[in-house]
Amino acid sequence: MSGSDQLSAVFSALADPTRRAILAELADRDATVTELTAPLPISMPAVSRHLKALERAGLISRTRSGKLRMSRIEAAPLREAAEWIERYRRLWDTSLTRLDAHLAAVQAAGRATDQTAHDPAIPDRKSPDKAHDKEN
Amino acid sequence: MSGSDQLSAVFSALADPTRRAILAELADRDATVTELTAPLPISMPAVSRHLKALERAGLISRTRSGKLRMSRIEAAPLREAAEWIERYRRLWDTSLTRLDAHLAAVQAAGRATDQTAHDPAIPDRKSPDKAHDKEN
DNA sequence: ACTACATTTAACGTGTTGGTTAAGTGACTG
DNA sequence: CAGTCACTTAACCAACACGTTAAATGTAGT
């Protein structure tokens, strides 16, 4: 299961610090392979392969101009990735999560006529909206 | 360079569709390994290892309760990941990018000494704000 | 103590990743 | 047309990821 879908490719590309560094570089300006290699501690073939991975993820595009090959950032796929992550935004806020847990605790307490936690080790949370699909 | 930093671990965890499915499941409610395995087409040991990866990335926490082990989503690291991606938000909009490219082309045309590309086929872009650090 | 259940660890196969160096390709240059 | 520059591809290697089945671990119930 080598994650051949778009989202997997994007996250996979982003998982490598070198590739993130390359993207950061390309956010400022288009660059050649040589230029991208310069600040990095790895060989040019290695960079070339990183660029191939980024291209496969749709995160860059490349155009040949003479003997130079320019890489340009193509940030659109990042949007998709960000949107996937955004689905969990409500869970980022700890207080919200705790409120959620609290509501679940109260609800459970209502069933048991006991206000204290039923099982303190595993307070169950109940999600307010179930608008999640399992996967995409 | 197996990406041992936090951000790499998070993106790496997110790169796997199965792990994203597990996170989607856990967004709704805490669950045991058995519960998480049920809808998946893989064995329980495989799921157990995925959970280990998610835990390593800080995306879930686990508590033992009797013979059950509950997994709970811990979405805070997602915030960090989203924030990293957000740095490229301005590049998502194609029209913005094209305007940027145009401005850079004009600027490059006014410049004579240039060791980077000045090929008209590949207009170099210059970012309006350079508030990017190379890597974190 | 024996048994059942939930989960992890071990051992293994296989594919992928990320690096290397050396050789190949394509475009400009003298 | 030979040489050089910019890059890619090939061949190789070590490490890791992801799956399996079988065995080990830990907890609960009888």
Coordinates of C-alpha atoms (C1' of nucleotides) in Angstrom, one line a residue:
Chain A
M1 CA 0.0 0.0 0.0
S2 CA 2.4 2.6 -1.2
G3 CA -0.1 5.5 -1.1
S4 CA -0.5 6.3 -4.8
D5 CA -3.3 8.7 -4.4
Q6 CA -2.8 12.5 -4.6
L7 CA -3.2 13.3 -1.0
S8 CA -0.8 10.5 0.0
A9 CA 1.7 11.7 -2.5
V10 CA 1.5 15.3 -1.1
F11 CA 1.9 14.3 2.5
S12 CA 4.6 11.9 1.6
A13 CA 6.5 14.6 -0.2
L14 CA 6.0 16.9 2.7
A15 CA 7.4 14.3 5.1
D16 CA 10.9 14.9 4.0
P17 CA 12.8 17.9 5.5
T18 CA 14.9 18.3 2.4
R19 CA 11.9 18.5 0.2
R20 CA 10.3 21.1 2.6
A21 CA 13.5 23.1 2.4
I22 CA 13.3 22.9 -1.4
L23 CA 9.7 24.1 -1.4
A24 CA 10.6 26.9 0.9
E25 CA 13.3 27.9 -1.5
L26 CA 10.9 27.8 -4.4
A27 CA 8.3 29.8 -2.6
D28 CA 10.7 32.7 -3.0
R29 CA 11.8 32.2 -6.6
D30 CA 12.0 29.6 -9.3
A31 CA 15.3 27.9 -9.3
T32 CA 17.5 25.4 -11.3
V33 CA 18.6 22.1 -9.9
T34 CA 22.1 23.4 -9.4
E35 CA 20.8 26.4 -7.4
L36 CA 18.7 24.1 -5.3
T37 CA 21.5 21.8 -4.7
A38 CA 23.9 24.5 -3.6
P39 CA 22.7 25.0 0.0
L40 CA 21.9 21.3 0.6
P41 CA 24.3 18.7 2.0
I42 CA 23.5 16.2 -0.7
S43 CA 24.5 15.5 -4.2
M44 CA 22.7 16.8 -7.3
P45 CA 21.3 13.4 -8.3
A46 CA 19.7 13.2 -4.9
V47 CA 18.1 16.6 -5.4
S48 CA 17.0 15.6 -8.8
R49 CA 15.1 12.7 -7.3
H50 CA 13.5 14.9 -4.7
L51 CA 12.3 17.2 -7.4
K52 CA 10.9 14.2 -9.2
A53 CA 9.0 13.3 -6.0
L54 CA 7.7 16.8 -5.7
E55 CA 6.6 16.8 -9.3
R56 CA 4.8 13.5 -8.9
A57 CA 2.9 15.1 -6.0
G58 CA 2.0 18.0 -8.2
L59 CA 3.8 20.4 -5.9
I60 CA 6.2 21.7 -8.6
S61 CA 6.2 22.0 -12.3
R62 CA 9.3 22.1 -14.5
T63 CA 10.2 23.7 -17.8
R64 CA 13.3 23.3 -19.8
S65 CA 15.0 26.4 -21.1
G66 CA 18.2 25.7 -22.9
K67 CA 20.3 23.5 -20.7
L68 CA 18.6 24.8 -17.6
R69 CA 15.6 23.2 -16.0
M70 CA 13.6 25.6 -13.8
S71 CA 11.4 24.3 -11.0
R72 CA 8.4 26.3 -10.1
I73 CA 6.3 25.7 -7.1
E74 CA 2.7 24.6 -7.7
A75 CA 1.0 25.1 -4.4
A76 CA -2.5 24.1 -5.3
P77 CA -2.2 20.5 -3.9
L78 CA -1.2 22.0 -0.6
R79 CA -4.7 23.5 -0.4
E80 CA -6.2 20.0 -0.6
A81 CA -3.8 18.8 2.1
A82 CA -4.7 21.8 4.3
E83 CA -8.4 21.2 3.8
W84 CA -8.0 17.6 4.9
I85 CA -6.3 18.7 8.0
E86 CA -8.8 21.5 8.6
R87 CA -11.5 18.9 9.3
Y88 CA -9.8 18.4 12.7
R89 CA -9.7 22.1 13.5
R90 CA -12.3 21.7 16.2
L91 CA -10.1 19.2 18.0
W92 CA -7.1 21.4 18.1
D93 CA -8.5 23.5 20.9
T94 CA -8.0 21.6 24.1
S95 CA -10.8 23.4 25.9
L96 CA -13.2 22.5 23.2
T97 CA -12.2 18.9 23.6
R98 CA -12.5 19.0 27.3
L99 CA -16.0 20.6 27.0
D100 CA -16.9 17.8 24.7
A101 CA -15.7 15.3 27.2
H102 CA -17.5 17.1 29.9
L103 CA -20.8 17.0 28.0
A104 CA -20.3 13.3 27.4
A105 CA -19.6 12.8 31.1
V106 CA -22.8 14.6 32.0
Q107 CA -24.8 12.6 29.5
A108 CA -23.4 9.4 30.9
A109 CA -24.1 10.6 34.4
G110 CA -27.7 11.3 33.5
R111 CA -28.0 7.6 32.6
A112 CA -26.4 6.5 35.9
T113 CA -27.8 9.2 38.2
D114 CA -24.2 9.8 39.2
Q115 CA -22.5 13.1 38.4
T116 CA -18.9 12.0 38.9
A117 CA -17.0 10.2 36.2
H118 CA -18.1 6.7 35.5
D119 CA -14.7 5.5 34.2
P120 CA -12.1 8.1 34.8
A121 CA -9.5 6.3 32.8
I122 CA -11.6 6.4 29.6
P123 CA -14.0 9.4 29.5
D124 CA -15.9 8.9 26.3
R125 CA -16.4 11.8 24.0
K126 CA -19.3 12.2 21.7
S127 CA -18.9 14.2 18.6
P128 CA -21.4 17.0 18.0
D129 CA -21.5 16.5 14.3
K130 CA -20.8 13.3 12.5
A131 CA -20.2 14.9 9.1
H132 CA -17.0 12.9 8.5
D133 CA -16.4 10.5 5.8
K134 CA -14.0 7.7 6.5
E135 CA -11.4 8.5 3.9
N136 CA -10.6 10.4 0.8
Chain B
M1 CA 17.7 11.1 6.6
S2 CA 14.6 9.5 7.9
G3 CA 12.9 12.6 9.1
S4 CA 12.9 12.1 12.9
D5 CA 11.6 15.6 13.7
Q6 CA 8.0 16.2 14.8
L7 CA 6.8 17.8 11.6
S8 CA 8.3 15.0 9.5
A9 CA 6.7 12.4 11.7
V10 CA 3.3 14.0 11.4
F11 CA 3.4 14.4 7.6
S12 CA 4.8 10.9 7.4
A13 CA 1.9 9.6 9.5
L14 CA -0.6 11.4 7.3
A15 CA 0.9 10.0 4.2
D16 CA -0.8 6.7 4.7
P17 CA -4.4 6.3 3.8
T18 CA -5.0 3.7 6.4
R19 CA -3.7 6.0 9.1
R20 CA -5.9 8.8 7.8
A21 CA -8.9 6.5 8.0
I22 CA -8.0 5.6 11.6
L23 CA -7.7 9.3 12.4
A24 CA -11.1 9.9 10.8
E25 CA -12.6 7.2 12.9
L26 CA -11.0 8.5 16.1
A27 CA -12.3 12.0 15.3
D28 CA -15.7 10.7 16.1
R29 CA -14.9 8.6 19.2
D30 CA -12.2 6.9 21.0
A31 CA -11.8 3.3 20.0
T32 CA -10.0 0.0 20.8
V33 CA -7.6 -1.7 18.4
T34 CA -10.2 -4.3 17.7
E35 CA -12.8 -1.7 16.8
L36 CA -10.4 0.1 14.6
T37 CA -9.4 -3.1 12.8
A38 CA -13.0 -4.2 12.1
P39 CA -13.6 -1.9 9.0
L40 CA -10.1 -2.2 7.7
P41 CA -8.9 -4.8 5.2
I42 CA -5.7 -5.6 7.2
S43 CA -4.8 -7.6 10.2
M44 CA -4.8 -6.4 13.8
P45 CA -1.0 -6.5 14.1
A46 CA -0.9 -4.1 11.1
V47 CA -3.3 -1.8 12.8
S48 CA -1.4 -2.0 16.0
R49 CA 1.7 -0.8 14.1
H50 CA -0.2 2.0 12.5
L51 CA -1.3 3.1 15.9
K52 CA 2.3 3.1 17.1
A53 CA 3.2 5.3 14.2
L54 CA 0.4 7.7 15.0
E55 CA 1.5 7.7 18.6
R56 CA 5.1 8.4 17.7
A57 CA 3.8 11.4 15.7
G58 CA 1.9 12.6 18.7
L59 CA -1.4 12.3 16.8
I60 CA -3.0 9.9 19.3
S61 CA -2.5 8.9 22.9
R62 CA -3.4 5.6 24.4
T63 CA -4.6 4.5 27.8
R64 CA -5.1 1.0 29.0
S65 CA -8.3 0.1 30.7
G66 CA -8.6 -3.5 31.7
K67 CA -7.7 -5.6 28.7
L68 CA -8.7 -2.9 26.4
R69 CA -6.5 -0.2 25.0
M70 CA -8.3 3.0 24.0
S71 CA -6.8 5.3 21.4
R72 CA -7.7 8.9 21.5
I73 CA -7.0 11.5 18.9
E74 CA -4.6 14.2 19.8
A75 CA -5.0 16.8 17.1
A76 CA -2.6 19.4 18.3
P77 CA 0.3 18.3 16.0
L78 CA -2.1 18.7 13.1
R79 CA -2.2 22.4 13.9
E80 CA 1.5 22.6 13.5
A81 CA 1.3 20.8 10.2
A82 CA -1.5 23.1 9.0
E83 CA 0.5 26.2 10.0
W84 CA 3.4 25.0 8.0
I85 CA 1.3 24.6 5.0
E86 CA -0.5 27.9 5.5
R87 CA 2.7 29.7 4.7
Y88 CA 2.0 28.9 1.1
R89 CA -1.6 30.1 1.1
R90 CA -0.8 33.1 -1.0
L91 CA 0.5 30.8 -3.7
W92 CA -2.6 28.8 -3.9
D93 CA -4.4 31.5 -5.8
T94 CA -3.2 31.2 -9.4
S95 CA -4.1 34.7 -10.4
L96 CA -1.9 36.0 -7.5
T97 CA 0.9 33.8 -8.7
R98 CA 0.6 35.1 -12.3
L99 CA 0.6 38.7 -11.1
D100 CA 3.7 37.9 -9.1
A101 CA 5.4 36.4 -12.1
H102 CA 4.5 39.4 -14.2
L103 CA 5.9 41.8 -11.7
A104 CA 9.1 39.8 -11.5
A105 CA 9.4 39.7 -15.2
V106 CA 9.2 43.4 -15.4
Q107 CA 11.7 43.8 -12.7
A108 CA 14.1 41.3 -14.3
A109 CA 13.8 43.2 -17.6
G110 CA 15.0 46.3 -15.9
R111 CA 18.0 44.4 -14.5
A112 CA 21.1 43.9 -16.6
T113 CA 23.5 41.8 -14.5
D114 CA 21.8 38.6 -13.6
Q115 CA 23.3 35.2 -12.9
T116 CA 20.0 33.5 -12.5
A117 CA 17.6 32.9 -15.3
H118 CA 16.5 35.8 -17.4
D119 CA 15.1 33.8 -20.1
P120 CA 11.8 35.3 -21.2
A121 CA 10.3 31.7 -21.4
I122 CA 10.9 31.4 -17.6
P123 CA 10.1 34.6 -15.9
D124 CA 11.5 34.5 -12.4
R125 CA 9.2 35.6 -9.6
K126 CA 10.1 37.6 -6.6
S127 CA 8.1 37.3 -3.5
P128 CA 6.5 40.5 -2.3
D129 CA 7.2 39.6 1.3
K130 CA 10.2 37.5 2.2
A131 CA 8.9 36.4 5.6
H132 CA 9.9 32.8 4.9
D133 CA 12.5 30.9 6.8
K134 CA 14.1 28.0 5.0
E135 CA 13.0 25.3 7.3
N136 CA 11.5 24.4 10.5
Chain C
dA1 C1' -4.9 -22.6 37.7
dC2 C1' -7.0 -22.8 33.4
dT3 C1' -9.1 -20.5 29.7
dA4 C1' -10.5 -16.8 26.8
dC5 C1' -9.8 -12.3 25.1
dA6 C1' -7.2 -8.1 23.5
dT7 C1' -3.2 -6.6 22.0
dT8 C1' 1.8 -6.6 21.1
dT9 C1' 6.1 -8.5 19.6
dA10 C1' 8.9 -11.6 16.7
dA11 C1' 10.3 -13.3 12.4
dC12 C1' 9.9 -12.9 7.8
dG13 C1' 9.2 -11.3 2.8
dT14 C1' 8.9 -7.6 -0.2
dG15 C1' 8.7 -3.0 -2.0
dT16 C1' 10.1 1.7 -1.5
dT17 C1' 13.2 5.5 -0.1
dG18 C1' 17.2 8.2 0.1
dG19 C1' 21.8 8.3 -0.4
dT20 C1' 26.0 7.3 -3.2
dT21 C1' 29.1 7.2 -7.6
dA22 C1' 29.5 6.5 -12.6
dA23 C1' 27.7 6.8 -17.0
dG24 C1' 24.3 8.8 -20.3
dT25 C1' 21.7 12.6 -22.6
dG26 C1' 20.7 17.1 -24.5
dA27 C1' 21.9 21.9 -25.4
dC28 C1' 25.1 25.6 -25.9
dT29 C1' 30.0 27.1 -27.1
dG30 C1' 34.3 27.6 -29.2
Chain D
dC1 C1' 32.5 18.5 -34.2
dA2 C1' 34.7 18.3 -29.8
dG3 C1' 34.1 19.9 -25.3
dT4 C1' 31.6 21.5 -21.5
dC5 C1' 27.7 22.4 -18.7
dA6 C1' 23.3 21.0 -16.5
dC7 C1' 21.0 17.6 -15.5
dT8 C1' 19.1 12.6 -15.4
dT9 C1' 19.4 7.7 -15.3
dA10 C1' 21.5 3.4 -13.9
dA11 C1' 23.4 0.5 -10.6
dC12 C1' 24.0 -0.3 -6.2
dC13 C1' 23.3 -0.4 -1.0
dA14 C1' 21.4 0.3 3.7
dA15 C1' 17.5 1.4 6.1
dC16 C1' 12.7 1.5 6.6
dA17 C1' 7.7 0.8 5.7
dC18 C1' 3.9 -2.3 5.5
dG19 C1' 2.0 -6.5 5.2
dT20 C1' 1.7 -11.4 6.8
dT21 C1' 1.4 -15.5 10.4
dA22 C1' 2.8 -17.4 14.7
dA23 C1' 4.1 -16.8 19.4
dA24 C1' 4.2 -14.0 23.6
dT25 C1' 2.1 -10.9 26.9
dG26 C1' -1.2 -9.2 30.0
dT27 C1' -5.8 -9.0 32.0
dA28 C1' -10.4 -11.0 33.3
dG29 C1' -13.5 -14.4 34.2
dT30 C1' -14.7 -19.4 36.1

